[in-house]
Amino acid sequence: MKEATVLPEGAPRALGMSDVAARAGVSHQTVSRVVNGHPNVAPATRERVLRAIAELGYRPNAAARALVTGSSRTIGLVTSHINQYGPAQTLLGLEQAARAAGYSLSVAILDDDSERAMREAVDRFVAQSVDAVVALSTYGQAVDALRRFTAPVPLIAVQVGRGEQHPTVWVDQELGAALAVRHLLDLGHRTVHHVTGPVDSLEARGRVRGWRRALIEAGAPVPEPLEGDWMASAGYAAGRRLTERRRRGEDVTAVFLANDQMALGLLNALNEESVSVPGDISVVGFDDVPEAAYYSPPLTTVRQDFAELGRRGVRLVLCRLHGEDLLPDPVVPQLIVRRSTGPA
């Protein structure tokens, strides 16, 4: 015969729904309906139960609730490169939006961007009975793997652009780059040089496409881009190379960099070479990091609304959980004009 578990005298006992029911003067079933968001509860009764929950400090047992409702109210997020500004801010936006919707976010950070790593992370989340998986990776094989994935739960891709197998939310990178280029051309610059992000980044590729397309549409020359890697050191190296081009007589009066960190490095290099910004060269970045307004000079840049990206991602998850189709428009970036750009 199974022995009963005896708690030591004075040991704390975990609160249960029966305690809330006794405090509120309702049935156990009524407390369960309130906790699980059931609509058929009178407003006054719901308020009484919520007040009892607050007074007692009761916390529902997530595992037990998942067995009853079939939902863990957890979204799995697979991501990488979380040390970079864009992925970190996107994660924050997703977490805030998930919390506002009554969900928690469980995060898996990939050690590499391989297909194997992405598949293993998604499989682990499915085994943990998450309600949905959000995949945030804009690099290499991980993105390619998303195109071939099938999963027993909704799988939402973030920042991989339209036309993928799974529903997506993303910022229009090409439009953001085009905004930067058009701004510089409108100031009278004959062309715009570009410092790219890593070649295996979808976001970087989108910004290259937008830069090139805007120049071609304007009938402007398309210079050979300089390859970067998101780091300030790459921007610094690009600044040295561009000043060398100027010495050789090339037309270098405007530069668009694929992110703000590289723009910071470029500004440092130009300052060391006594090149005036924006007097000699105008500079535009991308992202609008919090420090961009305090660069010397304050940086003109393209702002991505990561909070809105998070809200749209969670909204798409909820739609898929309810069997609804939603094809959200891309998040529109915004050009923020500061003092690093001026007339040619």
Short mmCIF file of C-alpha atoms in Angstrom, two decimals:
data_model
loop_
_atom_site.label_atom_id
_atom_site.label_comp_id
_atom_site.label_asym_id
_atom_site.label_seq_id
_atom_site.Cartn_x
_atom_site.Cartn_y
_atom_site.Cartn_z
CA MET A 1 0.00 0.00 0.00
CA LYS A 2 1.25 3.47 -0.90
CA GLU A 3 2.37 5.43 2.13
CA ALA A 4 0.98 8.92 2.70
CA THR A 5 3.45 11.77 2.64
CA VAL A 6 3.64 13.54 5.99
CA LEU A 7 4.93 17.11 6.07
CA PRO A 8 7.07 18.12 9.06
CA GLU A 9 5.19 20.20 11.60
CA GLY A 10 5.31 23.86 10.56
CA ALA A 11 6.42 23.12 6.99
CA PRO A 12 4.86 25.48 4.43
CA ARG A 13 2.13 24.04 2.21
CA ALA A 14 1.76 25.16 -1.39
CA LEU A 15 -1.42 27.11 -2.00
CA GLY A 16 -4.02 25.47 -4.22
CA MET A 17 -7.21 26.44 -5.99
CA SER A 18 -9.20 25.16 -3.02
CA ASP A 19 -7.61 27.87 -0.84
CA VAL A 20 -8.60 30.54 -3.36
CA ALA A 21 -12.12 29.06 -3.60
CA ALA A 22 -12.52 29.15 0.19
CA ARG A 23 -11.31 32.78 0.39
CA ALA A 24 -13.57 33.90 -2.48
CA GLY A 25 -16.57 31.83 -1.42
CA VAL A 26 -16.86 30.06 -4.78
CA SER A 27 -16.34 26.56 -6.12
CA HIS A 28 -13.03 25.05 -7.18
CA GLN A 29 -14.40 24.90 -10.75
CA THR A 30 -15.10 28.63 -10.75
CA VAL A 31 -11.52 29.40 -9.72
CA SER A 32 -10.29 27.12 -12.50
CA ARG A 33 -12.42 28.99 -15.05
CA VAL A 34 -11.01 32.34 -13.95
CA VAL A 35 -7.40 31.15 -13.93
CA ASN A 36 -7.75 29.66 -17.41
CA GLY A 37 -9.49 32.68 -18.89
CA HIS A 38 -12.88 31.03 -19.44
CA PRO A 39 -15.42 33.64 -20.59
CA ASN A 40 -18.48 32.22 -18.78
CA VAL A 41 -17.83 33.81 -15.40
CA ALA A 42 -19.85 36.70 -14.04
CA PRO A 43 -17.75 39.91 -13.78
CA ALA A 44 -18.42 40.29 -10.04
CA THR A 45 -17.43 36.67 -9.40
CA ARG A 46 -14.31 37.02 -11.53
CA GLU A 47 -13.31 40.14 -9.57
CA ARG A 48 -13.83 38.32 -6.25
CA VAL A 49 -11.66 35.41 -7.36
CA LEU A 50 -8.90 37.71 -8.67
CA ARG A 51 -8.94 39.62 -5.40
CA ALA A 52 -8.56 36.36 -3.46
CA ILE A 53 -5.68 35.31 -5.71
CA ALA A 54 -3.93 38.64 -5.06
CA GLU A 55 -4.51 38.49 -1.30
CA LEU A 56 -3.19 34.94 -1.00
CA GLY A 57 -0.35 35.37 -3.48
CA TYR A 58 -1.53 32.25 -5.31
CA ARG A 59 0.41 31.15 -8.39
CA PRO A 60 -1.24 28.60 -10.71
CA ASN A 61 0.66 25.38 -11.33
CA ALA A 62 1.73 25.73 -14.96
CA ALA A 63 2.17 21.99 -15.52
CA ALA A 64 -1.27 21.17 -14.13
CA ARG A 65 -2.90 23.96 -16.12
CA ALA A 66 -1.23 22.71 -19.29
CA LEU A 67 -2.72 19.25 -18.74
CA VAL A 68 -6.20 20.75 -18.37
CA THR A 69 -6.08 23.35 -21.14
CA GLY A 70 -3.67 21.68 -23.58
CA SER A 71 -1.62 24.88 -23.58
CA SER A 72 1.62 25.67 -21.76
CA ARG A 73 1.23 29.39 -22.63
CA THR A 74 4.92 29.32 -23.53
CA ILE A 75 6.53 30.40 -26.80
CA GLY A 76 9.95 29.01 -27.67
CA LEU A 77 12.43 31.43 -29.25
CA VAL A 78 15.42 30.09 -31.17
CA THR A 79 18.00 32.79 -31.86
CA SER A 80 21.69 33.49 -32.35
CA HIS A 81 24.15 36.41 -32.30
CA ILE A 82 22.37 37.80 -29.26
CA ASN A 83 25.41 39.98 -28.52
CA GLN A 84 24.47 42.11 -31.55
CA TYR A 85 22.11 45.05 -31.21
CA GLY A 86 19.43 43.93 -33.69
CA PRO A 87 18.85 40.37 -32.38
CA ALA A 88 19.02 41.57 -28.76
CA GLN A 89 16.39 44.27 -29.34
CA THR A 90 14.18 41.89 -31.32
CA LEU A 91 14.33 39.40 -28.45
CA LEU A 92 13.34 42.15 -26.02
CA GLY A 93 10.44 43.22 -28.23
CA LEU A 94 9.19 39.63 -28.52
CA GLU A 95 9.44 39.04 -24.76
CA GLN A 96 7.51 42.20 -23.92
CA ALA A 97 4.79 41.39 -26.45
CA ALA A 98 4.53 37.77 -25.27
CA ARG A 99 4.22 38.87 -21.64
CA ALA A 100 1.50 41.37 -22.55
CA ALA A 101 -0.41 38.54 -24.26
CA GLY A 102 -0.14 36.30 -21.17
CA TYR A 103 2.66 34.08 -22.50
CA SER A 104 6.18 33.41 -21.29
CA LEU A 105 9.16 33.23 -23.63
CA SER A 106 11.65 30.37 -23.40
CA VAL A 107 14.91 31.16 -25.20
CA ALA A 108 17.44 28.87 -26.88
CA ILE A 109 20.62 30.59 -28.13
CA LEU A 110 22.40 28.74 -30.91
CA ASP A 111 26.15 28.22 -30.66
CA ASP A 112 26.35 28.22 -34.46
CA ASP A 113 24.08 28.90 -37.42
CA SER A 114 24.04 25.36 -38.76
CA GLU A 115 20.93 23.52 -39.88
CA ARG A 116 21.62 20.85 -37.26
CA ALA A 117 21.68 23.38 -34.42
CA MET A 118 18.42 24.98 -35.58
CA ARG A 119 16.64 21.63 -35.94
CA GLU A 120 17.80 20.39 -32.54
CA ALA A 121 16.61 23.58 -30.83
CA VAL A 122 13.17 23.40 -32.45
CA ASP A 123 12.87 19.70 -31.58
CA ARG A 124 13.72 20.41 -27.93
CA PHE A 125 11.02 23.05 -27.72
CA VAL A 126 8.45 20.73 -29.29
CA ALA A 127 9.38 18.08 -26.70
CA GLN A 128 8.80 20.68 -23.97
CA SER A 129 5.23 21.21 -25.25
CA VAL A 130 5.58 24.88 -26.13
CA ASP A 131 2.57 26.34 -27.93
CA ALA A 132 4.66 27.77 -30.80
CA VAL A 133 8.24 28.38 -31.88
CA VAL A 134 9.68 31.68 -33.12
CA ALA A 135 12.92 31.38 -35.09
CA LEU A 136 15.08 34.50 -35.16
CA SER A 137 18.19 33.93 -37.22
CA THR A 138 19.30 35.76 -40.33
CA TYR A 139 22.45 33.76 -41.01
CA GLY A 140 23.53 30.92 -43.27
CA GLN A 141 22.30 27.37 -42.93
CA ALA A 142 19.87 28.18 -40.11
CA VAL A 143 17.77 30.27 -42.48
CA ASP A 144 18.01 27.66 -45.22
CA ALA A 145 16.83 25.05 -42.74
CA LEU A 146 13.71 27.08 -41.93
CA ARG A 147 12.63 26.80 -45.55
CA ARG A 148 12.50 23.00 -45.19
CA PHE A 149 11.16 22.70 -41.66
CA THR A 150 7.89 21.11 -40.67
CA ALA A 151 6.86 21.19 -37.02
CA PRO A 152 3.79 20.00 -35.08
CA VAL A 153 3.38 23.50 -33.61
CA PRO A 154 3.21 26.89 -35.37
CA LEU A 155 6.69 27.95 -36.49
CA ILE A 156 7.15 31.68 -37.09
CA ALA A 157 10.24 33.14 -38.76
CA VAL A 158 11.48 36.62 -37.84
CA GLN A 159 13.60 38.87 -40.08
CA VAL A 160 13.93 36.42 -42.98
CA GLY A 161 11.70 38.34 -45.40
CA ARG A 162 8.59 37.50 -47.37
CA GLY A 163 8.12 34.35 -49.44
CA GLU A 164 9.49 31.76 -47.02
CA GLN A 165 7.68 28.50 -46.21
CA HIS A 166 6.63 29.68 -42.76
CA PRO A 167 4.75 32.85 -41.75
CA THR A 168 7.17 35.71 -41.24
CA VAL A 169 7.51 39.14 -39.71
CA TRP A 170 10.36 41.40 -40.72
CA VAL A 171 11.64 44.95 -41.12
CA ASP A 172 11.91 46.09 -44.75
CA GLN A 173 15.71 46.24 -45.01
CA GLU A 174 15.72 47.22 -48.69
CA LEU A 175 13.44 50.18 -48.05
CA GLY A 176 15.62 51.32 -45.14
CA ALA A 177 18.74 51.29 -47.30
CA ALA A 178 16.91 53.11 -50.10
CA LEU A 179 15.82 55.82 -47.64
CA ALA A 180 19.47 56.39 -46.68
CA VAL A 181 20.66 56.54 -50.30
CA ARG A 182 17.88 58.83 -51.49
CA HIS A 183 18.56 61.20 -48.61
CA LEU A 184 22.19 61.50 -49.64
CA LEU A 185 21.41 61.86 -53.34
CA ASP A 186 18.83 64.55 -52.55
CA LEU A 187 21.62 66.47 -50.78
CA GLY A 188 23.47 66.61 -54.09
CA HIS A 189 25.95 63.76 -53.70
CA ARG A 190 26.76 62.17 -57.07
CA THR A 191 26.91 58.66 -55.62
CA VAL A 192 26.94 56.81 -52.27
CA HIS A 193 29.60 54.33 -51.14
CA HIS A 194 28.52 51.37 -49.01
CA VAL A 195 30.10 49.36 -46.19
CA THR A 196 28.22 46.05 -46.00
CA GLY A 197 27.46 43.66 -43.17
CA PRO A 198 28.62 40.00 -43.25
CA VAL A 199 28.00 38.25 -46.56
CA ASP A 200 26.01 35.43 -44.89
CA SER A 201 23.54 37.83 -43.21
CA LEU A 202 20.12 38.18 -44.85
CA GLU A 203 19.71 41.62 -43.33
CA ALA A 204 23.04 42.76 -44.78
CA ARG A 205 22.10 41.38 -48.19
CA GLY A 206 18.80 43.23 -48.09
CA ARG A 207 20.57 46.50 -47.34
CA VAL A 208 22.98 45.92 -50.23
CA ARG A 209 20.05 45.33 -52.58
CA GLY A 210 18.29 48.48 -51.40
CA TRP A 211 21.48 50.57 -51.75
CA ARG A 212 22.21 49.29 -55.25
CA ARG A 213 18.62 49.58 -56.47
CA ALA A 214 18.29 53.18 -55.25
CA LEU A 215 21.49 54.19 -57.07
CA ILE A 216 20.45 52.47 -60.30
CA GLU A 217 16.97 54.01 -60.19
CA ALA A 218 18.55 57.45 -59.76
CA GLY A 219 21.01 56.84 -62.61
CA ALA A 220 23.92 57.24 -60.20
CA PRO A 221 27.24 55.33 -60.41
CA VAL A 222 27.41 52.16 -58.28
CA PRO A 223 30.81 52.00 -56.51
CA GLU A 224 32.38 48.72 -55.42
CA PRO A 225 31.10 48.11 -51.86
CA LEU A 226 33.47 47.54 -48.93
CA GLU A 227 32.83 44.37 -46.94
CA GLY A 228 32.27 44.73 -43.20
CA ASP A 229 31.26 42.51 -40.28
CA TRP A 230 29.04 44.75 -38.05
CA MET A 231 32.04 45.66 -35.86
CA ALA A 232 33.39 49.18 -35.30
CA SER A 233 36.83 47.94 -36.36
CA ALA A 234 35.47 47.12 -39.83
CA GLY A 235 34.09 50.65 -40.11
CA TYR A 236 37.43 52.06 -39.06
CA ALA A 237 39.24 50.01 -41.73
CA ALA A 238 36.69 51.13 -44.33
CA GLY A 239 37.26 54.75 -43.34
CA ARG A 240 40.98 54.40 -43.96
CA ARG A 241 40.37 52.82 -47.36
CA LEU A 242 37.87 55.49 -48.39
CA THR A 243 40.23 58.31 -47.46
CA GLU A 244 42.86 56.61 -49.60
CA ARG A 245 40.39 56.57 -52.49
CA ARG A 246 39.84 60.30 -51.97
CA ARG A 247 43.58 60.91 -52.22
CA ARG A 248 43.56 59.09 -55.56
CA GLY A 249 40.88 61.47 -56.81
CA GLU A 250 37.84 59.21 -56.49
CA ASP A 251 34.44 60.81 -55.81
CA VAL A 252 33.92 59.92 -52.12
CA THR A 253 31.52 62.39 -50.53
CA ALA A 254 28.83 60.10 -49.04
CA VAL A 255 28.92 56.75 -47.25
CA PHE A 256 26.07 54.49 -46.13
CA LEU A 257 27.09 51.83 -43.58
CA ALA A 258 25.05 48.73 -42.83
CA ASN A 259 24.97 49.45 -39.09
CA ASP A 260 25.76 52.17 -36.56
CA GLN A 261 28.70 50.39 -34.91
CA MET A 262 30.62 50.40 -38.18
CA ALA A 263 29.64 54.06 -38.66
CA LEU A 264 31.27 54.84 -35.32
CA GLY A 265 34.53 53.24 -36.46
CA LEU A 266 34.40 55.12 -39.77
CA LEU A 267 33.84 58.46 -38.01
CA ASN A 268 36.90 57.79 -35.87
CA ALA A 269 39.04 57.00 -38.94
CA LEU A 270 37.86 60.13 -40.78
CA ASN A 271 38.60 62.26 -37.73
CA GLU A 272 42.17 60.90 -37.57
CA GLU A 273 42.60 61.79 -41.27
CA SER A 274 41.24 65.32 -40.65
CA VAL A 275 38.28 64.62 -42.96
CA SER A 276 35.30 66.74 -41.96
CA VAL A 277 31.87 65.16 -41.41
CA PRO A 278 29.65 66.29 -43.04
CA GLY A 279 31.79 68.98 -44.65
CA ASP A 280 33.88 66.54 -46.70
CA ILE A 281 31.95 63.27 -46.33
CA SER A 282 28.35 62.64 -45.23
CA VAL A 283 27.73 59.46 -43.23
CA VAL A 284 24.55 57.41 -42.64
CA GLY A 285 24.24 54.33 -40.44
CA PHE A 286 21.51 51.77 -39.77
CA ASP A 287 19.66 50.69 -36.57
CA ASP A 288 19.63 53.94 -34.53
CA VAL A 289 21.40 52.53 -31.47
CA PRO A 290 20.81 54.60 -28.30
CA GLU A 291 24.31 56.12 -28.57
CA ALA A 292 23.86 57.29 -32.20
CA ALA A 293 22.53 60.70 -31.14
CA TYR A 294 25.75 61.24 -29.13
CA TYR A 295 28.29 60.31 -31.80
CA SER A 296 30.51 63.15 -33.02
CA PRO A 297 28.75 64.41 -35.02
CA PRO A 298 25.32 62.95 -34.11
CA LEU A 299 24.62 60.21 -36.62
CA THR A 300 21.97 60.23 -39.33
CA THR A 301 20.67 56.67 -39.39
CA VAL A 302 17.78 54.33 -40.22
CA ARG A 303 15.66 53.29 -37.24
CA GLN A 304 14.13 49.82 -36.94
CA ASP A 305 11.05 49.53 -34.69
CA PHE A 306 11.95 46.37 -32.79
CA ALA A 307 9.03 46.73 -30.36
CA GLU A 308 6.59 46.71 -33.28
CA LEU A 309 8.42 43.73 -34.77
CA GLY A 310 7.90 41.88 -31.49
CA ARG A 311 4.22 42.79 -31.33
CA ARG A 312 3.63 41.58 -34.89
CA GLY A 313 5.53 38.38 -34.21
CA VAL A 314 3.39 37.51 -31.17
CA ARG A 315 0.21 38.57 -33.00
CA LEU A 316 1.12 36.17 -35.81
CA VAL A 317 1.73 33.39 -33.27
CA LEU A 318 -1.71 33.94 -31.71
CA CYS A 319 -3.39 33.95 -35.12
CA ARG A 320 -1.78 30.67 -36.05
CA LEU A 321 -2.77 29.13 -32.70
CA HIS A 322 -6.38 30.06 -33.44
CA GLY A 323 -6.20 28.67 -36.97
CA GLU A 324 -6.29 32.08 -38.60
CA ASP A 325 -4.21 33.15 -41.58
CA LEU A 326 -2.36 36.46 -41.34
CA LEU A 327 0.11 37.88 -43.84
CA PRO A 328 1.49 40.93 -42.04
CA ASP A 329 3.07 43.79 -43.93
CA PRO A 330 6.76 44.42 -43.20
CA VAL A 331 7.64 46.88 -40.46
CA VAL A 332 8.52 50.17 -42.15
CA PRO A 333 11.91 51.67 -41.10
CA GLN A 334 12.35 55.40 -40.48
CA LEU A 335 15.16 57.74 -41.53
CA ILE A 336 16.45 59.78 -38.58
CA VAL A 337 18.30 62.85 -39.85
CA ARG A 338 21.02 64.28 -37.61
CA ARG A 339 24.21 66.28 -38.21
CA SER A 340 26.41 63.67 -39.94
CA THR A 341 24.87 64.45 -43.35
CA GLY A 342 24.93 67.65 -45.36
CA PRO A 343 25.11 69.03 -48.91
CA ALA A 344 27.80 67.73 -51.22
#
